[in-house]
Short mmCIF file of C-alpha atoms and ligand atoms in Angstrom, two decimals:
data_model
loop_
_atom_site.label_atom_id
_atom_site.label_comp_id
_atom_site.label_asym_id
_atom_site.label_seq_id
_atom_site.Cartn_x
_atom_site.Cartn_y
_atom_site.Cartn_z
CA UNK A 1458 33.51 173.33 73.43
CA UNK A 1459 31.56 170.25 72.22
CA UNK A 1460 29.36 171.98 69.65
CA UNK A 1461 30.96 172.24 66.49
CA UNK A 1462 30.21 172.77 62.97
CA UNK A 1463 32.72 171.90 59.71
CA UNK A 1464 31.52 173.66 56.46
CA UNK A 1465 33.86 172.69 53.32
CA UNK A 1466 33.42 168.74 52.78
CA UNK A 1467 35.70 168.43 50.21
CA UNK A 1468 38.96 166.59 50.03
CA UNK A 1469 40.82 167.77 53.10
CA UNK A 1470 37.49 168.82 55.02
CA UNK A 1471 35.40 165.69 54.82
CA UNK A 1472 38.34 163.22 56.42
CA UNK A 1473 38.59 165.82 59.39
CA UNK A 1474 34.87 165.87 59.63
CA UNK A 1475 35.13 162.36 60.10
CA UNK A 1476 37.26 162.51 62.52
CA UNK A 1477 35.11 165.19 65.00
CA UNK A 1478 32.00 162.71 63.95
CA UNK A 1479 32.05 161.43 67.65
CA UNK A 1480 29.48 160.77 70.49
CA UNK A 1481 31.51 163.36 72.53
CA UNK A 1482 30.38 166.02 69.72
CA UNK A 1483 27.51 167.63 68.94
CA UNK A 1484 28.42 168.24 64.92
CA UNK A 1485 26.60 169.80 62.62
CA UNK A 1486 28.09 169.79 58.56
CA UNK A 1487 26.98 172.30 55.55
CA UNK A 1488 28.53 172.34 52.03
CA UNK A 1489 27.86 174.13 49.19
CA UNK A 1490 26.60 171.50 47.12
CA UNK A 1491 24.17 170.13 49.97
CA UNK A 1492 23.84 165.96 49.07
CA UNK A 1493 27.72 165.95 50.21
CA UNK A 1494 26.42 166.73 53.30
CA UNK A 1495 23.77 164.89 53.71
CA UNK A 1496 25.79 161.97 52.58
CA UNK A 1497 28.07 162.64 54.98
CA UNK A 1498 25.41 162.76 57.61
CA UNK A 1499 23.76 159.54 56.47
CA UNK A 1500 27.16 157.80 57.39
CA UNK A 1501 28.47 159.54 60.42
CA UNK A 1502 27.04 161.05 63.80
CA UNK A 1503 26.44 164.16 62.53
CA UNK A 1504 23.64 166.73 60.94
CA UNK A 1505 23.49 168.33 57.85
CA UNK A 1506 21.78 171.86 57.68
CA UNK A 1507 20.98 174.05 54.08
CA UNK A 1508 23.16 177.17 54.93
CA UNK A 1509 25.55 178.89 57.13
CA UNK A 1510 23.88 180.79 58.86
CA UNK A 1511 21.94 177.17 60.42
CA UNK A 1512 25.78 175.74 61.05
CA UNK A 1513 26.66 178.45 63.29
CA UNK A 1514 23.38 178.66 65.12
CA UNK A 1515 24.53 177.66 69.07
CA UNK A 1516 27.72 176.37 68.35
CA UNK A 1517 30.82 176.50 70.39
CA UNK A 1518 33.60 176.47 67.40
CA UNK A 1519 33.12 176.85 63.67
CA UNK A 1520 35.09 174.88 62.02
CA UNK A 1521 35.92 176.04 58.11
CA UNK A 1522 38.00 174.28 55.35
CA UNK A 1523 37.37 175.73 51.79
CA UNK A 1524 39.79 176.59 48.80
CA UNK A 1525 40.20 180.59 49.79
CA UNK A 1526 39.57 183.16 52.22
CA UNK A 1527 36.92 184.98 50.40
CA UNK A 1528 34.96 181.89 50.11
CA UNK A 1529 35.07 182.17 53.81
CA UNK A 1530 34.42 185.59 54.30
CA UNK A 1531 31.41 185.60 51.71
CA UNK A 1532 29.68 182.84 54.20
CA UNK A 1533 29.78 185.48 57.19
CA UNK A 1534 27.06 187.90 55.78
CA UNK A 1535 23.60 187.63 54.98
CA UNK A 1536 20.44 186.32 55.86
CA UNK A 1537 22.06 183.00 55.60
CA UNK A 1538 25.53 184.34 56.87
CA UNK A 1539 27.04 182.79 59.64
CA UNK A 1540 27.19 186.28 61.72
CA UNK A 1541 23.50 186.20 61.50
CA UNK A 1542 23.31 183.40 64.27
CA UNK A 1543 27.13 182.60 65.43
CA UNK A 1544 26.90 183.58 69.22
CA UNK A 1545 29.02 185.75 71.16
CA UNK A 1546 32.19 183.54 72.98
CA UNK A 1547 32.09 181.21 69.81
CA UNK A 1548 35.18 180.83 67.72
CA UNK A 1549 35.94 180.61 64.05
CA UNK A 1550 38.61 178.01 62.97
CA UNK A 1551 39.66 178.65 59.66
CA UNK A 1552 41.45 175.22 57.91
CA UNK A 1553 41.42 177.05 54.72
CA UNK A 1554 45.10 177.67 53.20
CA UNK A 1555 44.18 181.39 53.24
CA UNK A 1556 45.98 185.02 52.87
CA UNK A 1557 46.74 186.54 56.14
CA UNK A 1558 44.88 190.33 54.62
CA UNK A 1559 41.65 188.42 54.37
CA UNK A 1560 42.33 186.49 57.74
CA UNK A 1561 42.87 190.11 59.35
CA UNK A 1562 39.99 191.03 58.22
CA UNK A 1563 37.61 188.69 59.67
CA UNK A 1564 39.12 188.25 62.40
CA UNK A 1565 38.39 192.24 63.08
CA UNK A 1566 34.47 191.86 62.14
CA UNK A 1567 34.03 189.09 64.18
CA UNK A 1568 35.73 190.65 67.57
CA UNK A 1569 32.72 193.64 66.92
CA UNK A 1570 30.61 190.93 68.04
CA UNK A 1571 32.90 188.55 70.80
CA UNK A 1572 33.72 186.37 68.49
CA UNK A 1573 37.28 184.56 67.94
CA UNK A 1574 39.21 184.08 65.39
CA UNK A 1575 42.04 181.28 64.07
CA UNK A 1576 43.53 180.88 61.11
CA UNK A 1577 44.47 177.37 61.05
CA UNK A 1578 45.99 175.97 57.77
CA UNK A 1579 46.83 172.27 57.89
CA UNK A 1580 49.67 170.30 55.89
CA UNK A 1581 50.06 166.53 55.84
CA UNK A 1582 47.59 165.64 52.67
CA UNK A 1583 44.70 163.70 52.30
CA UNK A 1584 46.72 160.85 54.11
CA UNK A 1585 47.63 162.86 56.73
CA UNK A 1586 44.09 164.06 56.94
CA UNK A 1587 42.60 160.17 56.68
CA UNK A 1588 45.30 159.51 59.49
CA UNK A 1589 44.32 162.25 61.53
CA UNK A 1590 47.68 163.20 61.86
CA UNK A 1591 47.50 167.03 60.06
CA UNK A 1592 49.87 169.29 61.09
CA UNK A 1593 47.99 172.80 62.19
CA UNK A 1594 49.55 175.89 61.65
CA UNK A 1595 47.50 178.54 63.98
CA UNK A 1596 47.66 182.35 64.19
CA UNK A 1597 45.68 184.38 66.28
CA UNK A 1598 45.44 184.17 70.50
CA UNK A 1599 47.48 181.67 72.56
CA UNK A 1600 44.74 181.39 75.20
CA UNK A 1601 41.90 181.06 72.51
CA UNK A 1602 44.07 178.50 70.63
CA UNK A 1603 44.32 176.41 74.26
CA UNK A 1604 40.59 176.36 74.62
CA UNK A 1605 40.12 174.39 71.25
CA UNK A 1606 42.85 172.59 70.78
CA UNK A 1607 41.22 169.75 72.17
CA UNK A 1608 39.19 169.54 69.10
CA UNK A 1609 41.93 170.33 66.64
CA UNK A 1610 43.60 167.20 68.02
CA UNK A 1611 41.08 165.26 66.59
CA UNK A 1612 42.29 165.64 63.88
CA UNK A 1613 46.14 167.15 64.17
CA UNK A 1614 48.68 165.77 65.65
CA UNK A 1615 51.38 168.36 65.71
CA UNK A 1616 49.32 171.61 66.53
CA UNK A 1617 51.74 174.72 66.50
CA UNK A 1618 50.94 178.39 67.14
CA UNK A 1619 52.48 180.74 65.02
CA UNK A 1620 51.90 184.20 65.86
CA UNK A 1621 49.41 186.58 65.12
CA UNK A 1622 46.51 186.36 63.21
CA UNK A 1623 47.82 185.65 59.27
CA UNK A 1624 50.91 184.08 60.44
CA UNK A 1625 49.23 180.17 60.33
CA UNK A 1626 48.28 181.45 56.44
CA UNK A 1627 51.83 182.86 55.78
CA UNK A 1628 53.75 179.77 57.04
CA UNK A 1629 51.93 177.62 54.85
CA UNK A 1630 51.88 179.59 52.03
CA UNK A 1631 55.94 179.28 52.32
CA UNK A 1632 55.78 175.62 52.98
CA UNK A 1633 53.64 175.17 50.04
CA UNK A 1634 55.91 177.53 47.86
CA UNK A 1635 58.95 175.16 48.95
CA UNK A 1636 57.04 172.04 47.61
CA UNK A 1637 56.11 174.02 44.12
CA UNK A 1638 59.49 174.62 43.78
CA UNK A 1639 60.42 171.38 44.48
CA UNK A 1640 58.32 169.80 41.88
CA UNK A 1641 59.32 171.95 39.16
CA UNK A 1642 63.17 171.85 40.00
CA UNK A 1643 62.78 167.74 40.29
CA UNK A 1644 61.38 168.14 37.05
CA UNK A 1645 63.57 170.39 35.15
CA UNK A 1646 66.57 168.07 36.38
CA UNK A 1647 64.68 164.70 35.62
CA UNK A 1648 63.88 165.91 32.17
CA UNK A 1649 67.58 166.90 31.59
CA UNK A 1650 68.52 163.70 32.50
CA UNK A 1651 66.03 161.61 30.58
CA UNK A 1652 67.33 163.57 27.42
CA UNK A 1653 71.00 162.98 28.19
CA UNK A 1654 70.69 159.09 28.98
CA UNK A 1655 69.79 158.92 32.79
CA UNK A 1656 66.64 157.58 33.38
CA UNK A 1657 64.69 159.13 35.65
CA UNK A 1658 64.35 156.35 38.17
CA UNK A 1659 67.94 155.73 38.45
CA UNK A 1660 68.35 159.62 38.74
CA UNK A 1661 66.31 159.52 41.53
CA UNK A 1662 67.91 156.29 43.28
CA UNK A 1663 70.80 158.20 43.35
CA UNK A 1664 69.49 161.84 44.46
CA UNK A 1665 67.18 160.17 47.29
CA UNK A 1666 70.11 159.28 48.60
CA UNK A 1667 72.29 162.21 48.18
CA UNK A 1668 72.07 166.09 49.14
CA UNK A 1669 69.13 166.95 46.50
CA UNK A 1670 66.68 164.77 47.89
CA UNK A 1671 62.93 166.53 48.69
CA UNK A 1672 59.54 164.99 49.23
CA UNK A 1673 59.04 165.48 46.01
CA UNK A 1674 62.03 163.23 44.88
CA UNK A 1675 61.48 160.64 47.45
CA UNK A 1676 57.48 160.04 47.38
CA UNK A 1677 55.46 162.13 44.53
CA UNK A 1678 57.96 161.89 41.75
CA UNK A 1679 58.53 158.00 42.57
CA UNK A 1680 54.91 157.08 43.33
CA UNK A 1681 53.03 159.80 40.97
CA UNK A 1682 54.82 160.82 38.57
CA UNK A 1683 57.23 157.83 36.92
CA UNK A 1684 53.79 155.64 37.56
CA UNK A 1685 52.46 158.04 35.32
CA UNK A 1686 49.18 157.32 38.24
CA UNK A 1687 49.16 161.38 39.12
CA UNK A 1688 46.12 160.62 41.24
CA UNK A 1689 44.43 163.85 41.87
CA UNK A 1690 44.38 164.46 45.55
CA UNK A 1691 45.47 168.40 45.75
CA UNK A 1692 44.59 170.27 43.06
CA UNK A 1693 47.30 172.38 41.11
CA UNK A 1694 44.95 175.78 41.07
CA UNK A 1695 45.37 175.53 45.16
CA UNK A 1696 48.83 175.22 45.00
CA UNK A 1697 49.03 178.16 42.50
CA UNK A 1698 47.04 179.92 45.14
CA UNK A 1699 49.42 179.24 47.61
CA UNK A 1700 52.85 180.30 45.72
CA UNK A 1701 51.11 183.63 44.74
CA UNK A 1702 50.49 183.97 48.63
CA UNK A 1703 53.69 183.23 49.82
CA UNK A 1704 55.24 185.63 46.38
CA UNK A 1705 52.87 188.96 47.87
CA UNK A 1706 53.93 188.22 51.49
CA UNK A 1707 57.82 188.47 50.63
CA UNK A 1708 56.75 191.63 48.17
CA UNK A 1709 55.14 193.01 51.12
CA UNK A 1710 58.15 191.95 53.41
CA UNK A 1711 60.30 193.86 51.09
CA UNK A 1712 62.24 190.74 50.93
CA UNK A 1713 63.37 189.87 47.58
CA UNK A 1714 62.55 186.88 45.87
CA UNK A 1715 63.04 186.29 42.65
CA UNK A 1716 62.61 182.22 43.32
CA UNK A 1717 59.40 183.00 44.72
CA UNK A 1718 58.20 185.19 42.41
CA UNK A 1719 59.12 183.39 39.14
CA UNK A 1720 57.46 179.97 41.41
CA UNK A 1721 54.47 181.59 41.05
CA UNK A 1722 54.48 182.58 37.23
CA UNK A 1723 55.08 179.10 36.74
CA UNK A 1724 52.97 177.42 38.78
CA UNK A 1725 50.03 180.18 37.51
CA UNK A 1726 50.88 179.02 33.33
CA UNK A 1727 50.54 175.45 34.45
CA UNK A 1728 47.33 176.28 36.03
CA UNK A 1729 46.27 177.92 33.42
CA UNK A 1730 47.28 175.40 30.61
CA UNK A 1731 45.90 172.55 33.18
CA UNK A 1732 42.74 173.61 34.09
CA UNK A 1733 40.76 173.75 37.66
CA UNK A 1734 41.22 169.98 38.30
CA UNK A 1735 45.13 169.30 37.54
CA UNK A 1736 46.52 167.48 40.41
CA UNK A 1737 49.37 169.39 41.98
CA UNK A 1738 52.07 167.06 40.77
CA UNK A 1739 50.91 167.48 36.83
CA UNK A 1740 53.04 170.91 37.09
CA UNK A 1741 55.79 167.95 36.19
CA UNK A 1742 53.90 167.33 32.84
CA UNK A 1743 54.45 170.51 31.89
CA UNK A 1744 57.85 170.80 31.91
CA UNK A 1745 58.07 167.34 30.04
CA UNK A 1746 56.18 168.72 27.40
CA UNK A 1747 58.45 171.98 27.12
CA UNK A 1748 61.46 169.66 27.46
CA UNK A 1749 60.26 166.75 24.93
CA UNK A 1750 60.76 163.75 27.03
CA UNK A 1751 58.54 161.59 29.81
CA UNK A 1752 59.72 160.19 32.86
CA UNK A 1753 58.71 156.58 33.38
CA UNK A 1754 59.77 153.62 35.68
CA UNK A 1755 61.59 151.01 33.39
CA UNK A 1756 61.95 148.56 36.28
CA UNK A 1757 58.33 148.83 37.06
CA UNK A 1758 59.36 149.18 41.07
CA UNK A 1759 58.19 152.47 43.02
CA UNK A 1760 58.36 153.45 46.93
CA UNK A 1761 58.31 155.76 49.26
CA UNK A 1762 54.57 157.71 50.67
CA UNK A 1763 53.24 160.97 49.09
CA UNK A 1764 51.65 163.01 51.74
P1 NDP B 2857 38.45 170.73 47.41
O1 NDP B 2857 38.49 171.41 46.09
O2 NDP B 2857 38.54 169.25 47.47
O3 NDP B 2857 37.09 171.13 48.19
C1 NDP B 2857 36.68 172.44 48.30
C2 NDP B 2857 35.48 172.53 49.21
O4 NDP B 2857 35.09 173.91 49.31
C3 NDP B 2857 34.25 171.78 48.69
O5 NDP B 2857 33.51 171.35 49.80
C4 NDP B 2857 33.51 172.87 47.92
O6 NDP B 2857 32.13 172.64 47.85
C5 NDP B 2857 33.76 174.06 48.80
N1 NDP B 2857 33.69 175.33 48.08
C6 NDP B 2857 34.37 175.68 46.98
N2 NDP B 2857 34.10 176.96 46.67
C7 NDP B 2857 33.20 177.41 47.59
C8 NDP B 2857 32.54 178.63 47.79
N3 NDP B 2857 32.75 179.69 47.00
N4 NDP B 2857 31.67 178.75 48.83
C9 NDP B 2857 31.45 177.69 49.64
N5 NDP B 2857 32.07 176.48 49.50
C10 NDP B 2857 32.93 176.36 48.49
O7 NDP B 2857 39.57 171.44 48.28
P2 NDP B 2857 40.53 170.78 49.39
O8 NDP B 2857 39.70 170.12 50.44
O9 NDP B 2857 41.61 170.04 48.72
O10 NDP B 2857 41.18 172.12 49.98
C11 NDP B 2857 40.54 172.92 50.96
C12 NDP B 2857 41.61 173.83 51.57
O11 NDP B 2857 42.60 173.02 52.19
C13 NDP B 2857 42.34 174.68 50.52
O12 NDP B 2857 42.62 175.95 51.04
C14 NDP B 2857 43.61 173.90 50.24
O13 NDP B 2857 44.65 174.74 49.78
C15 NDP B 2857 43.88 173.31 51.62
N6 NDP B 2857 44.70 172.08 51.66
C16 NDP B 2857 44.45 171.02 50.79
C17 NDP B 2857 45.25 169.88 50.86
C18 NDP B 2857 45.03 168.68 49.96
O14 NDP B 2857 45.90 167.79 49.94
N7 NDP B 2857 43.93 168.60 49.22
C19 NDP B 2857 46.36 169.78 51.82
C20 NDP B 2857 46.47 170.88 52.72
C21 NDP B 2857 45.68 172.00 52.61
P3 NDP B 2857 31.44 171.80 46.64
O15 NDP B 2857 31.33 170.39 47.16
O16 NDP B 2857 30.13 172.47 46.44
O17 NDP B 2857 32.35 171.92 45.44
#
């Protein structure tokens, strides 16, 4: 299991590329837009090829991290697809935060031909993906899991099988829809409080240490938001991705959820009004605009890690 290909060098793939860029492994690296690759390649112990089809030729695991599972899927066919040359006993590792129908699906071409299949979502952030320290959320076989995980802990340090192939996708798409709600509720109160006197860094002394604290109180509102830095490290049209995700899976569940539901309406007008590269944690500027007031550090002193 030393032959391995990553396609997706963008913010979340190219730090676990780094991190598989080893003597031990033989890695090969495509992207879509091909100098990122052979950047990458210039600066690391690795090879850039020109499609997907050259990635998967010989290798042992597959390694993919892009923004959806159709951009995944549309790689496996063609003349430059990677079922044209991915060989029989290989596996497909898919980092993408996907949607457990599309996971299914590939999953089910790819046995036709012996190969595996794992979706694989990670969580942690670009830090956590820097740090090597991503959390991997994997559905599909136990045993197949066991026979890479050896190469996903390269990369993750908490590694956790889920179920069945889609469940990785669905528990992330819940965790994400936790954080979206988190940001805009943080928000909604923050604003309120602005307006009636509180400023929002003494609101948030107080919360962080009381029962309505969140990761988004304690480290993106302090260190992204009332810095007014929102550095752009997760963009907001993957995270409206994800809440529309996690809102079909509890339609589909039966299991109603209005929170979810309206998450994603929200999320999807702040994407909208954004655009493509919002960071995540703009959502907040949204409701600040709707509400008519900005929240700001007056003390000038912010904490706390945003991950
Ligand atoms: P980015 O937008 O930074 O990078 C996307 C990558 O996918 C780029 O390499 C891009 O290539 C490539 N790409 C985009 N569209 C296509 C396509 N149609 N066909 C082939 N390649 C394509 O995304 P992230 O790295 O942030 O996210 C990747 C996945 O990881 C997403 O599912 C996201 O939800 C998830 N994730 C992201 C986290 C984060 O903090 N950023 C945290 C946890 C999970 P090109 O260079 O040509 O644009």
């Amino acid at each position: 299991m030393n032959r391995i290909a990553l396609l997706g060098l963008g913010a979340i793939g190219t730090p676990m590329a780094h991190h598989l860029a080893k003597p031990e492994f033989d890695l090969v690296v495509w992207n879509r837009t091909i100098a990122r690759a052979t950047t990458f390649a210039s600066e690391h112990v690795a090879r850039a090829v020109q499609t997907p089809a050259d990635a998967a030729r010989d290798r042992d695991i597959v390694i993919t991290c892009l923004p959806v599972s159709r951009d995944v899927e549309s790689l496996l066919d063609g003349d430059d697809g990677m079922l044209a040359t991915m060989p029989a006993g290989s596996v497909l590792v898919d980092c993408t935060s996907g949607d457990p129908a599309t996971s299914r699906r590939m999953a089910a071409k790819l046995a036709e031909r012996g190969i595996g299949f794992l979706d694989a979502p990670v969580s942690g952030g670009v830090v956590g993906a820097v740090q090597g320290a991503l959390t991997v959320m994997v559905g599909g076989d136990a045993a197949l899991l066991e026979r890479v995980r050896p190469v996903l802990e390269c990369f993750g340090k908490r590694i956790v099988h889920c179920g069945a192939v889609g469940t990785g996708d669905a528990l992330k798409a819940v965790n994400n829809a936790l954080l979206a709600m988190h940001i805009w509720g943080t928000a909604e109160g923050l604003v309120a409080l602005e307006k009636a006197g509180v400023n929002a860094e003494v609101a948030l002394d107080v919360i962080n240490a009381s029962s309505g604290r969140s990761n988004a109180s304690m480290n993106l509102f302090p260190e992204r938001v009332l810095t007014r830095a929102f550095p752009r490290t997760f963009r907001l049209a993957l995270l409206d991705k994800d809440v529309a995700i996690a809102a079909d899976l509890a339609r589909e569940q039966k299991v109603p959820s209005p929170l979810l539901q309206i998450t994603s309406e929200l999320f999807r007008m702040a994407h909208i009004e954004l655009g493509e590269e919002a960071d995540h944690v703009e959502a907040a500027r949204v409701v600040e605009r709707m509400g008519g007031a900005e929240m700001r550090s007056r003390s000038g002193h912010v904490s706390g890690d945003a991950a």
